[in-house]
Coordinates of C-alpha atoms and ligand atoms in Angstrom, one line a residue:
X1 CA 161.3 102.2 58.0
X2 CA 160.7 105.3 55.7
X3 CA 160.5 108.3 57.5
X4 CA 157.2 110.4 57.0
X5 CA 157.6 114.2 55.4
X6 CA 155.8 116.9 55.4
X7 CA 154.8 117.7 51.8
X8 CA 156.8 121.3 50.9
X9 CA 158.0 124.7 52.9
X10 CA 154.2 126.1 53.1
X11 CA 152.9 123.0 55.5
X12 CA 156.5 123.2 57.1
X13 CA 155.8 126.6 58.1
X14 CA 152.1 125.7 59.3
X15 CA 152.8 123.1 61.4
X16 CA 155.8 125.0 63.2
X17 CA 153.5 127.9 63.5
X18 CA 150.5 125.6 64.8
X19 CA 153.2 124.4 67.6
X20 CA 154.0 128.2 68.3
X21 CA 150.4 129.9 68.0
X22 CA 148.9 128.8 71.3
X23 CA 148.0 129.9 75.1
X24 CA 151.2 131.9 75.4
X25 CA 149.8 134.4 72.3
X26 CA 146.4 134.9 73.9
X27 CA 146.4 135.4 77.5
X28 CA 150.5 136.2 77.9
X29 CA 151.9 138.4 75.3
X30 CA 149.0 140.8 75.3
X31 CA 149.2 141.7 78.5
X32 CA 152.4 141.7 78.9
X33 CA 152.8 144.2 76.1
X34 CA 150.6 146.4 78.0
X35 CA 152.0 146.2 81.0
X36 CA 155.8 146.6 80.0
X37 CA 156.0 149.6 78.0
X38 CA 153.8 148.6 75.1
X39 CA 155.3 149.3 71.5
X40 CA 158.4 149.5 73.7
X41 CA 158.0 146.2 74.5
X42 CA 156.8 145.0 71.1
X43 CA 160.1 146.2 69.3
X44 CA 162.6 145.3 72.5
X45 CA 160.5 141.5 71.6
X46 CA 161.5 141.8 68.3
X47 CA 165.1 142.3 68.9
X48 CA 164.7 139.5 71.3
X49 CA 163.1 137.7 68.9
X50 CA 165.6 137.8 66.1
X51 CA 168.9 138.1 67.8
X52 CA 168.2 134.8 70.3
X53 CA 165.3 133.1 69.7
X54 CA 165.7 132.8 65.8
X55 CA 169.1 131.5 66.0
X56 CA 167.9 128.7 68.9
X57 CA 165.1 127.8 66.0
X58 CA 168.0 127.1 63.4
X59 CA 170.3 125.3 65.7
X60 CA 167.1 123.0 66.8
X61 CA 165.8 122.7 63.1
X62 CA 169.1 121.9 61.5
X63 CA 169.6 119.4 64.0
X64 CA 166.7 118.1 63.0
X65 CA 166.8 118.3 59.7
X66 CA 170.5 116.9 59.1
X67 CA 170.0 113.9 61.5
X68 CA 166.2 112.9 60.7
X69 CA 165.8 111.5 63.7
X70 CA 163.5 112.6 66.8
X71 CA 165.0 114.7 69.7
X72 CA 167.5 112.2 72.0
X73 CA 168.1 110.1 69.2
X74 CA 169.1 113.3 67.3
X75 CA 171.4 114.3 70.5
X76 CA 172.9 110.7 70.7
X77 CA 174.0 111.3 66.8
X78 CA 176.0 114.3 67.4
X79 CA 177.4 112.8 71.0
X80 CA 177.9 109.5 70.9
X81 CA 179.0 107.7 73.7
X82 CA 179.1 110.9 75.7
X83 CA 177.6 111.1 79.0
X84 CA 176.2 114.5 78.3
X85 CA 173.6 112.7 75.8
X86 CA 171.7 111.9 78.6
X87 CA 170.9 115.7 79.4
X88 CA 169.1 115.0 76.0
X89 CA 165.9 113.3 77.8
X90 CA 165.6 116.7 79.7
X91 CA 164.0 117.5 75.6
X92 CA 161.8 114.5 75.4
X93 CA 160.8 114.9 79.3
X94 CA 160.3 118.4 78.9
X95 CA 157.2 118.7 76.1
X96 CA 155.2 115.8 77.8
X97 CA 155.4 118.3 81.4
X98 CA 153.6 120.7 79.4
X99 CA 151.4 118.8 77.5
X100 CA 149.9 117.2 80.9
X101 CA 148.9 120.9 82.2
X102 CA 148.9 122.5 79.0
X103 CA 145.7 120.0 78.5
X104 CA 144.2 120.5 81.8
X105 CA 143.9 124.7 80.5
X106 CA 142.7 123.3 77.0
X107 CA 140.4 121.1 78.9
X108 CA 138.6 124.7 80.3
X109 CA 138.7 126.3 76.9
X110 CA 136.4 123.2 75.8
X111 CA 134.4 123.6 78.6
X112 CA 134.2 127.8 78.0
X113 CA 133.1 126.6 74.0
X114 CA 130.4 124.6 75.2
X115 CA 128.9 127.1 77.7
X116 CA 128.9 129.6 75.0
X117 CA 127.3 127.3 72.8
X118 CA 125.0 125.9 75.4
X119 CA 123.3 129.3 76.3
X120 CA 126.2 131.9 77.2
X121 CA 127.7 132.4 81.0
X122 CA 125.6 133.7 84.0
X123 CA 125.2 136.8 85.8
X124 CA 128.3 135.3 88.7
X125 CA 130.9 134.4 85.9
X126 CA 133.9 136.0 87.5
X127 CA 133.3 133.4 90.6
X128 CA 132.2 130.5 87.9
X129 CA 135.8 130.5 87.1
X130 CA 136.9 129.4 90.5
X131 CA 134.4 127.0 91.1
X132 CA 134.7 125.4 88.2
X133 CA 139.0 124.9 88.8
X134 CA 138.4 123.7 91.8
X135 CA 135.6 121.3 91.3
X136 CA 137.1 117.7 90.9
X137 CA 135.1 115.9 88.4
X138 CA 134.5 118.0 85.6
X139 CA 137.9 119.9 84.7
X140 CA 139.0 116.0 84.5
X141 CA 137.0 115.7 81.9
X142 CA 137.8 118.2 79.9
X143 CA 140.9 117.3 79.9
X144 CA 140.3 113.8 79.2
X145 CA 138.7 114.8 76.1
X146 CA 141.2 117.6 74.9
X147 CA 144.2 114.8 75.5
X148 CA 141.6 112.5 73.4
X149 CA 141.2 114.9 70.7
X150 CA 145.5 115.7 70.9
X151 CA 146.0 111.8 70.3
X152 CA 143.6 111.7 67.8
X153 CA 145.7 113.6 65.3
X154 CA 148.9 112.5 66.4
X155 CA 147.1 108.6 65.9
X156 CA 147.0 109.8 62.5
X157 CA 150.4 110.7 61.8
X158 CA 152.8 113.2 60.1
X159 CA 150.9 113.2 56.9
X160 CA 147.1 113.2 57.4
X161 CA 147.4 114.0 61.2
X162 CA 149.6 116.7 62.2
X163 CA 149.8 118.1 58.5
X164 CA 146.5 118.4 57.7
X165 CA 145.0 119.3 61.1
X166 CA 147.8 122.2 61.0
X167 CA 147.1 123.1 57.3
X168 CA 143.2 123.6 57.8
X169 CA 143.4 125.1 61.5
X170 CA 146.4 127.8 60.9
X171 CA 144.5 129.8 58.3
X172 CA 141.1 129.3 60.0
X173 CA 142.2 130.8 63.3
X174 CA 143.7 134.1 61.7
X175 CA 140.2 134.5 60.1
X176 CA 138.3 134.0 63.7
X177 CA 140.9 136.1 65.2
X178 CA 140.5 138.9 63.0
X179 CA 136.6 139.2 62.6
X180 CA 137.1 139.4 67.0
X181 CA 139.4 142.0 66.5
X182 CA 137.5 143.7 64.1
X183 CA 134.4 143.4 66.4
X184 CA 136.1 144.7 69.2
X185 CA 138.0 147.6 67.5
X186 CA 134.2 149.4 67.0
X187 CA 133.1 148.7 70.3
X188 CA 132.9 152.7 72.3
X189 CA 136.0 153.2 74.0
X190 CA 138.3 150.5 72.6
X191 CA 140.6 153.5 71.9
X192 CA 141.9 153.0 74.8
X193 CA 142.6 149.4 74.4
X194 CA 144.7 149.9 71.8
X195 CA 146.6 153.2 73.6
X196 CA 147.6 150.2 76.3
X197 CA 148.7 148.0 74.1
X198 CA 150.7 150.3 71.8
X199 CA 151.2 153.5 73.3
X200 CA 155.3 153.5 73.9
X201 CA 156.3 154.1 77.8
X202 CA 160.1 153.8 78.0
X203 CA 159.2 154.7 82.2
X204 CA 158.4 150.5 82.0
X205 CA 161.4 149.3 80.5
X206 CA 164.3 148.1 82.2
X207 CA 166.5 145.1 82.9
X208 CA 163.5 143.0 83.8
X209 CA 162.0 144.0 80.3
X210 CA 164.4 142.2 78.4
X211 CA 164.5 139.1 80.4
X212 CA 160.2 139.2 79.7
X213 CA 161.0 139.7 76.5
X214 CA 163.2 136.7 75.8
X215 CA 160.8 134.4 78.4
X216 CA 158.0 135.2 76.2
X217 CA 160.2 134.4 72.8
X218 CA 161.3 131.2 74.0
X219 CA 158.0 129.6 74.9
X220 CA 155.9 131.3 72.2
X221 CA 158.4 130.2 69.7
X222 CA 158.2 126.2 71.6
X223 CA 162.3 126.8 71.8
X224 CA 164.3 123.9 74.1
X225 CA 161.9 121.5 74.5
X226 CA 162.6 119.3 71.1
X227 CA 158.9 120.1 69.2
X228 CA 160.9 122.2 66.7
X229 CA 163.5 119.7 66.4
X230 CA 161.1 116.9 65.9
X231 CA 159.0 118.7 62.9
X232 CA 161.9 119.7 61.2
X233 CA 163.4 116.1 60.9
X234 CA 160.1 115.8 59.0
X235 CA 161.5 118.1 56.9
X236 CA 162.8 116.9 53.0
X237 CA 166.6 117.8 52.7
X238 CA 165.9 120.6 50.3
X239 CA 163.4 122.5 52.9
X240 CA 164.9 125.8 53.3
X241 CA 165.5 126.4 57.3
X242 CA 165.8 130.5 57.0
X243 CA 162.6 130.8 55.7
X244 CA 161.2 128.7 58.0
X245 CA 162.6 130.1 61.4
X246 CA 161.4 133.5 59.9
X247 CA 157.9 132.6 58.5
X248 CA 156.8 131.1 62.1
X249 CA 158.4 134.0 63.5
X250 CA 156.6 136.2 61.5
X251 CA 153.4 134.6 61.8
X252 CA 153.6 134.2 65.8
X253 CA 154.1 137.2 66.2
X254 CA 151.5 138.5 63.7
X255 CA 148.7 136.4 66.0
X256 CA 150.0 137.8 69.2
X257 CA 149.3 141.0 67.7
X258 CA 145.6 140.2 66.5
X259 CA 144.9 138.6 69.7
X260 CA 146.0 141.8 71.7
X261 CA 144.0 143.7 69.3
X262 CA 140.8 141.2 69.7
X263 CA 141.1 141.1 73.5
X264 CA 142.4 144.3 74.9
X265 CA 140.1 147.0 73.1
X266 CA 137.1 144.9 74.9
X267 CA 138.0 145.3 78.0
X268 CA 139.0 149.0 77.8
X269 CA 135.1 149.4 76.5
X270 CA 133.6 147.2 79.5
X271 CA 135.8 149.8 81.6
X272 CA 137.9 146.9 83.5
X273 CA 141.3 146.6 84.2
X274 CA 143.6 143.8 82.3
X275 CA 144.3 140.8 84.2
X276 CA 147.1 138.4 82.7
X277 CA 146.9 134.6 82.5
X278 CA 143.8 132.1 82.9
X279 CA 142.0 135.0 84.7
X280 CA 142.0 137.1 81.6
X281 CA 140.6 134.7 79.3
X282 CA 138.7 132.8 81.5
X283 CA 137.0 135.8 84.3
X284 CA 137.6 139.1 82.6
X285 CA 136.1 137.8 78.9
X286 CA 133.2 135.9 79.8
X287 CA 132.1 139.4 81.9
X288 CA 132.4 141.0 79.0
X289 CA 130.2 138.4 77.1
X290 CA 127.6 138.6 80.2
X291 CA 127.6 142.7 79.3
X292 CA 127.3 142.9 76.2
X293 CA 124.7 140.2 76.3
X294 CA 122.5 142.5 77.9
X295 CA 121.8 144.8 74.7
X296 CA 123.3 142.1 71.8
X297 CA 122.5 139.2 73.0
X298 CA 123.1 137.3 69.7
X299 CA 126.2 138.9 68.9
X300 CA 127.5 138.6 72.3
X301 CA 127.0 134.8 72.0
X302 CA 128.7 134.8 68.5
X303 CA 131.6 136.5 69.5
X304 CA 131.9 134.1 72.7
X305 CA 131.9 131.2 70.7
X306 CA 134.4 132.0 67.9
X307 CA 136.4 133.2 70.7
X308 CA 136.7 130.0 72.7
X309 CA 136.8 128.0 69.9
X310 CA 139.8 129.8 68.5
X311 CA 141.8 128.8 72.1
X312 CA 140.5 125.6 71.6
X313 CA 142.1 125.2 68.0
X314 CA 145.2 127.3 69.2
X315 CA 145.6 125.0 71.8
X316 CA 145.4 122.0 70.0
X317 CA 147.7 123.1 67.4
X318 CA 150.4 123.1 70.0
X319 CA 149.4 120.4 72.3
X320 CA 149.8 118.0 69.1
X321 CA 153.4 119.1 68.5
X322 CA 154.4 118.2 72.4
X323 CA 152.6 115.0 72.3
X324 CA 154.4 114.0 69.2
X325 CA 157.8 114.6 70.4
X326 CA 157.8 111.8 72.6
X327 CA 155.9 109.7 70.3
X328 CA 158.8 109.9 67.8
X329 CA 160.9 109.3 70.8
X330 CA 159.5 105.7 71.8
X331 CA 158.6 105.0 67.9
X332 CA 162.7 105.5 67.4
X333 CA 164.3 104.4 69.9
X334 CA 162.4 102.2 71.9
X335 CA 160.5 100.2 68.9
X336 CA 157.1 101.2 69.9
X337 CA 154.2 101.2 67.2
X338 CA 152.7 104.9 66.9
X339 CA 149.6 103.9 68.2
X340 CA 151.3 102.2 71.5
X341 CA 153.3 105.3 72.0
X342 CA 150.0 107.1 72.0
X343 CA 148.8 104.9 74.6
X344 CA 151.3 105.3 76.8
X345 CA 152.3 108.8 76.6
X346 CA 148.5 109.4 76.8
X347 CA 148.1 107.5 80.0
X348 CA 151.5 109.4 81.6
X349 CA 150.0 112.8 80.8
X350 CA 146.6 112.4 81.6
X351 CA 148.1 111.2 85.2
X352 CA 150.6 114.4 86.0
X353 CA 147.4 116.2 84.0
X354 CA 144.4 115.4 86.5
X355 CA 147.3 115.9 89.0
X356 CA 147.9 119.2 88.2
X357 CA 144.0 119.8 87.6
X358 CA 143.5 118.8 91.2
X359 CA 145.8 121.0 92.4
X360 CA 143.5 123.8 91.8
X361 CA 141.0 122.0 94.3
X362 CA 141.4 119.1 96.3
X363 CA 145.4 118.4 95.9
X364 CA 145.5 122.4 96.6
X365 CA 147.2 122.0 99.9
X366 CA 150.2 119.9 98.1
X367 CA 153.0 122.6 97.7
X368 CA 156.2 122.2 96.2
X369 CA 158.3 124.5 96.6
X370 CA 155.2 127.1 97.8
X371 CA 153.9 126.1 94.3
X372 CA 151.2 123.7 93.9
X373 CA 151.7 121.3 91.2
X374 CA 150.5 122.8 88.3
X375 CA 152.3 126.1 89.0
X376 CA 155.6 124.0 89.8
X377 CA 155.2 121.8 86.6
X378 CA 155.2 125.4 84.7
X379 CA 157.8 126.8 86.4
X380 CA 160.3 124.0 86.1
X381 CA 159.9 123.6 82.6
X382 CA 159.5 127.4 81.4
X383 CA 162.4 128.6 84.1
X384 CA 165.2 125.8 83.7
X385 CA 164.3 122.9 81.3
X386 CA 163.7 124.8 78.4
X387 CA 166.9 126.8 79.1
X388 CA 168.8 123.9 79.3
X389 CA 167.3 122.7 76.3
X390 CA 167.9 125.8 74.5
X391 CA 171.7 125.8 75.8
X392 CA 172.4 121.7 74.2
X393 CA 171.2 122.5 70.9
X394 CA 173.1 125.5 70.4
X395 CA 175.8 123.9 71.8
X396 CA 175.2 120.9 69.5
X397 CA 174.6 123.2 66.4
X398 CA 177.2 125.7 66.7
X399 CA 180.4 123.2 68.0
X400 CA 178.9 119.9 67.0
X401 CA 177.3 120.1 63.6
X402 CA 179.5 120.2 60.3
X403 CA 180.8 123.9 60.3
X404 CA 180.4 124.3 56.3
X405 CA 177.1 122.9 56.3
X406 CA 175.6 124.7 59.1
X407 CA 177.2 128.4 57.5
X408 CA 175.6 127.4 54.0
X409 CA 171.9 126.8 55.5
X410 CA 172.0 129.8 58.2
X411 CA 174.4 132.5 56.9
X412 CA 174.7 135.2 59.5
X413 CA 172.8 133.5 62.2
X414 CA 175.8 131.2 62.7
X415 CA 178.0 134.0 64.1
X416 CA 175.6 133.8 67.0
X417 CA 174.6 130.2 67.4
X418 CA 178.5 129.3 68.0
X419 CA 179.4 132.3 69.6
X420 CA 176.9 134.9 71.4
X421 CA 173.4 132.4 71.7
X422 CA 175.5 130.4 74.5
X423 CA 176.5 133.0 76.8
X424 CA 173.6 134.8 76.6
X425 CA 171.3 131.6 77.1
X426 CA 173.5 131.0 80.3
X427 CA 173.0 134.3 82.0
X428 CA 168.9 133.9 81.5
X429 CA 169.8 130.1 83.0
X430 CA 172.0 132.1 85.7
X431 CA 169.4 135.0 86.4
X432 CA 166.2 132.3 87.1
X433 CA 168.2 130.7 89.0
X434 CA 168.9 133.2 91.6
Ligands
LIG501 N1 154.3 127.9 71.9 C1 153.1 127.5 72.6 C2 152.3 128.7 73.1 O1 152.6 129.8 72.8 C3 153.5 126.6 73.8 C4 154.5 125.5 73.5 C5 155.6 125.4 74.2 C6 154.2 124.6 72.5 C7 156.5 124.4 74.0 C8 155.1 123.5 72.2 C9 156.3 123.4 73.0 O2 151.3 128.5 73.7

């Protein structure tokens, strides 16, 4: 069977940044900027960013790359007949975890868009929020519909799915997220917003800073979980890998940016404090829509609906990469055709999905570990799975791949992928363990 490609470097670097411009960009980094020191933070991300989490992206995309096959089957290449390939399912496992709550949040950003559409939130939004997470029936909707809309493109395939979804969205979500930006830079009193998210306070950095820092890298960047590996064996041989780690890099953390600048300087003007996570985009913005509705009505509901559309897109851009990780998987290694592997991954995610959506309401009582399940289903996968994930393929990169090779295509990242990347991947293993 002839492997599909992505046509050149540009829609290389598109879809890799679709997979890495989601959720994690909009509601985490900006606060967590804010609250950790701000352009302290930014640069100690930076460093982070470079000095780990770009050499965990070349170790995953040249595994990719050189084996052209999808993440276990990749693994098994490099390890055959070893018993430690079988840590590789923790990578195919790992995406479809998040995918199944991932979609139950995309699920409420569809829900958010139509609200906006249909008429704009009430005068009770903040306690909307909570009603509507803990209802049963329609959160499973939504859901049902942004897992449809995820399968749709991945139905579709490399080419005219994933490619061109990715190649169409990428540059249309920097336009919406600048003209919010813009918007909300003018607002009276955004000043402020961008003193919180900029202003350098080195009394907020510390140990724990770093450790945010690199968090924040690895799941913005989708590092450990096989999504990078899996595009890039989509890659042609002459793809160049440097400028690909870079470019989604670089364009990541561009959109974090825009989206601290787009969210932050509004809630400074509305005069409330920051929250992080779902309660930022999903209480704090909304109350700003409801204000601002008072004296702009049409604005307001403008700015709403480019602004829940954009998470939408985001979103989806990165739901598609987890979903077709472990359709590669059962297309290469277990024979399916891509539109059974849809099926199938679409029915186990939709499960552990309404699962988790429950959780919020009538399965809120179930607690694993004191976390219900869509908490624990986070925790496991951001805290240890993608750790471990990160920890194989550098492993398999630095000690496994073909030394000459691997020098030629990543220069002076390779001093780190064999020799610092490991270490340092185990103590963040080490410290979320204890
Ligand atoms: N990087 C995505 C985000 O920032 C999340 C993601 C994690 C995507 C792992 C794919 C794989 O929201």
């Amino acid at each position: 069977m002839d492997r599909e490609h992505f046509s050149n470097d540009i829609t290389v670097i598109m879809a890799m940044a679709g997979s890495a411009i989601g959720l994690g960009n909009i509601w985490r980094f900006p606060y967590m900027a804010g609250q950790n020191g701000g352009a302290a933070f930014i640069v100690i991300y930076i460093f982070c960013a470079v000095l780990l989490a770009l050499p965990i992206f070349l170790s995953e995309a040249s595994i990719g790359k050189y084996t052209q096959s999808g993440t276990f089957g990749a693994i098994e290449k490099l390890l055959p007949g070893s018993k430690l390939r079988w840590l590789g399912m923790i990578t195919v496992i790992s995406p479809l975890i998040i995918l199944s709550y991932y979609s139950v949040v995309g699920g409420w950003s569809i829900k958010y868009l139509y609200v906006s559409l249909a008429g704009g939130f009430g005068e009770d939004v903040a306690s909307e929020y909570g009603r509507l997470v803990s209802s049963p029936v329609i959160p499973l909707v939504c859901h049902t519909l942004f897992l449809l809309l995820t399968s749709g493109v991945v139905l579709a395939g490399v080419k005219s799915g994933i490619e061109r979804f990715n190649k169409i969205s990428i540059p249309v979500l920097f336009v919406l997220i600048v003209i919010i930006a813009v918007y909300s830079l003018t607002l009276p009193g955004s000043a402020a917003g961008v003193e919180y998210l900029l202003k350098p306070d080195f009394s907020n950095v510390g140990p724990k800073t770093f450790i945010y820092a690199m968090g924040q890298s690895f799941f913005s960047l989708s590092l450990g979980v096989g999504t990078v590996l899996t595009y890039s064996s989509y890659m042609k041989k002459d793809a160049g890998l440097m400028k690909t780690g870079f470019g989604t890099a670089f364009f990541d953390l561009l959109f974090a940016l825009i989206a601290g600048f787009a969210i932050m300087p509004a809630v400074f003007a509305a005069g409330i404090e920051p929250g992080s996570g779902p309660g930022l985009i999903f209480e704090t913005l909304p109350y700003i829509f409801v204000k601002m509705g008072i004296t702009l009505p049409f604005l307001s509901r403008l700015i709403s609906i480019l602004f829940f559309l954009t998470i939408v897109v985001a979103a989806l851009t990165s739901s598609i990469s987890m979903l077709e990780t472990g359709v590669a998987y059962l297309n290469e290694e277990k024979g399916f055709s891509r539109k059974k592997a849809v099926t199938v991954l679409f029915a186990l995610t939709w499960t552990l999905g309404a699962l988790c959506s429950l959780s919020f309401g009538p399965l809120s009582g179930v607690k694993i570990f004191g976390l219900n399940i869509f908490s624990f289903c986070d925790a496991l996968v951001s805290n240890f799975f993608m750790v471990m994930g990160a920890l194989l393929f550098v492993y398999l990169a630095g000690w496994r791949m073909d030394e000459g090779q691997m020098r030629k295509e990543t220069g002076a990242a390779y001093f780190f992928i064999r020799y610092v990347s490991p270490f340092v991947i185990f103590a963040i293993f080490l410290s979320n363990l204890l």
